[in-house]
Amino acid sequence: HRAERLRVSALVPTVELDRMYREVSPIGGTITTDGGTVNLQGELFGQVLGIAFGVEARDRAIVLEPREVYLGQERVDVSILGLLLSGVDQEVEIGVDLPRGLRLTGAEVRSNGLEIVVQGTDLELAALAP
């Protein structure tokens, strides 16, 4: 059987997003999804580190781009902090293993995780089975 079009949305729970982030990022901490934003809470130089990320879906990856960085109570320029901590000023790409023919087309932050949208066209349904 073939599907002309397929569109599926799924929730990636916050705990799973945190696990996926830890596998690819050089920056330690814990991922949360509060207030419609993906946030990192960690520690740097004995101070509380907070990073608010923008989220984007790119074909086979969830991309987290640092938008705001806080060290202690102060907002810090992302590029300056990047000089002190390699990787903090760069986007983090989290690969998503999808069956052939499917791609990520959307990602929206929810209070309990990240809702992703996967789409494909002209698909052999049997090939999508795990």
Short mmCIF file of C-alpha atoms in Angstrom, two decimals:
data_model
loop_
_atom_site.label_atom_id
_atom_site.label_comp_id
_atom_site.label_asym_id
_atom_site.label_seq_id
_atom_site.Cartn_x
_atom_site.Cartn_y
_atom_site.Cartn_z
CA HIS A 1 0.00 0.00 0.00
CA ARG A 2 1.13 3.51 -0.78
CA ALA A 3 0.31 6.84 0.80
CA GLU A 4 0.20 9.88 -1.42
CA ARG A 5 0.78 12.11 1.61
CA LEU A 6 1.54 11.44 5.24
CA ARG A 7 1.59 13.97 8.08
CA VAL A 8 2.15 12.91 11.68
CA SER A 9 2.71 14.91 14.83
CA ALA A 10 4.29 13.49 17.95
CA LEU A 11 5.39 14.74 21.34
CA VAL A 12 9.04 14.38 22.33
CA PRO A 13 8.79 14.51 26.15
CA THR A 14 11.08 16.97 27.91
CA VAL A 15 13.05 14.15 29.57
CA GLU A 16 13.75 12.61 26.13
CA LEU A 17 14.70 15.99 24.64
CA ASP A 18 17.12 16.44 27.57
CA ARG A 19 18.67 13.01 26.89
CA MET A 20 19.03 13.76 23.17
CA TYR A 21 20.59 17.16 23.93
CA ARG A 22 23.18 15.65 26.30
CA GLU A 23 24.31 13.26 23.54
CA VAL A 24 25.31 16.08 21.17
CA SER A 25 26.08 19.20 23.22
CA PRO A 26 29.35 20.14 24.93
CA ILE A 27 27.41 22.24 27.46
CA GLY A 28 26.15 20.48 30.56
CA GLY A 29 22.89 21.20 32.30
CA THR A 30 19.24 20.23 32.22
CA ILE A 31 16.76 21.02 29.45
CA THR A 32 13.31 22.31 30.40
CA THR A 33 10.36 23.46 28.29
CA ASP A 34 8.90 26.32 30.30
CA GLY A 35 6.89 29.25 28.97
CA GLY A 36 6.96 28.11 25.35
CA THR A 37 10.76 28.06 25.23
CA VAL A 38 13.40 25.35 25.38
CA ASN A 39 15.74 26.35 28.21
CA LEU A 40 19.01 25.02 29.58
CA GLN A 41 19.74 25.35 33.29
CA GLY A 42 23.33 24.69 34.28
CA GLU A 43 26.37 26.13 36.01
CA LEU A 44 29.40 28.02 34.70
CA PHE A 45 32.22 29.52 36.80
CA GLY A 46 30.18 28.86 39.94
CA GLN A 47 27.28 30.92 38.57
CA VAL A 48 23.86 29.77 37.40
CA LEU A 49 23.84 29.50 33.60
CA GLY A 50 20.58 29.85 31.71
CA ILE A 51 20.14 29.63 27.95
CA ALA A 52 16.87 30.19 26.10
CA PHE A 53 16.84 28.47 22.70
CA GLY A 54 14.89 29.11 19.55
CA VAL A 55 13.68 25.85 17.97
CA GLU A 56 13.63 24.89 14.30
CA ALA A 57 12.95 21.67 12.41
CA ARG A 58 15.37 20.90 9.57
CA ASP A 59 14.67 17.78 7.48
CA ARG A 60 16.12 15.17 9.88
CA ALA A 61 17.13 17.30 12.86
CA ILE A 62 15.80 19.45 15.68
CA VAL A 63 17.93 22.61 15.81
CA LEU A 64 18.32 24.62 19.03
CA GLU A 65 19.74 28.11 18.55
CA PRO A 66 20.82 30.16 21.60
CA ARG A 67 18.76 33.36 21.76
CA GLU A 68 19.31 34.60 25.31
CA VAL A 69 22.04 33.71 27.78
CA TYR A 70 22.06 34.52 31.49
CA LEU A 71 25.01 34.11 33.84
CA GLY A 72 23.92 34.62 37.44
CA GLN A 73 21.27 37.34 37.25
CA GLU A 74 22.84 39.14 34.29
CA ARG A 75 21.97 38.78 30.64
CA VAL A 76 25.17 38.14 28.68
CA ASP A 77 25.91 38.65 24.99
CA VAL A 78 25.86 35.21 23.38
CA SER A 79 28.98 35.90 21.27
CA ILE A 80 31.07 37.04 24.26
CA LEU A 81 30.13 33.98 26.29
CA GLY A 82 31.11 31.91 23.25
CA LEU A 83 34.70 33.07 23.72
CA LEU A 84 34.70 31.64 27.26
CA LEU A 85 32.83 28.41 26.62
CA SER A 86 33.19 26.71 23.27
CA GLY A 87 29.84 25.82 21.75
CA VAL A 88 27.58 28.07 23.83
CA ASP A 89 27.18 30.52 20.95
CA GLN A 90 26.46 27.87 18.32
CA GLU A 91 23.29 26.08 17.39
CA VAL A 92 22.88 22.51 18.59
CA GLU A 93 21.65 20.02 16.01
CA ILE A 94 19.88 16.94 17.39
CA GLY A 95 19.55 14.28 14.71
CA VAL A 96 16.25 12.40 14.47
CA ASP A 97 16.28 8.90 13.00
CA LEU A 98 13.36 8.80 10.55
CA PRO A 99 12.39 6.20 7.95
CA ARG A 100 13.41 7.01 4.39
CA GLY A 101 11.08 9.48 2.71
CA LEU A 102 10.05 11.27 5.90
CA ARG A 103 11.33 14.63 7.11
CA LEU A 104 10.77 16.98 10.02
CA THR A 105 8.72 19.98 8.95
CA GLY A 106 7.77 21.61 12.24
CA ALA A 107 8.58 21.88 15.92
CA GLU A 108 6.62 23.68 18.63
CA VAL A 109 7.46 23.91 22.31
CA ARG A 110 4.83 22.58 24.71
CA SER A 111 4.85 22.63 28.52
CA ASN A 112 5.66 18.89 28.59
CA GLY A 113 8.05 18.65 25.64
CA LEU A 114 8.47 19.40 21.98
CA GLU A 115 5.74 18.65 19.46
CA ILE A 116 7.29 17.70 16.13
CA VAL A 117 5.63 17.32 12.74
CA VAL A 118 6.88 14.69 10.29
CA GLN A 119 5.76 14.63 6.65
CA GLY A 120 6.37 12.62 3.51
CA THR A 121 4.88 12.05 0.07
CA ASP A 122 4.47 8.99 -2.15
CA LEU A 123 5.43 6.55 0.59
CA GLU A 124 5.37 2.76 0.69
CA LEU A 125 3.64 2.14 4.02
CA ALA A 126 5.26 -1.26 4.63
CA ALA A 127 8.69 0.42 4.43
CA LEU A 128 7.76 2.69 7.36
CA ALA A 129 7.20 -0.17 9.82
CA PRO A 130 9.81 -0.49 12.59
#
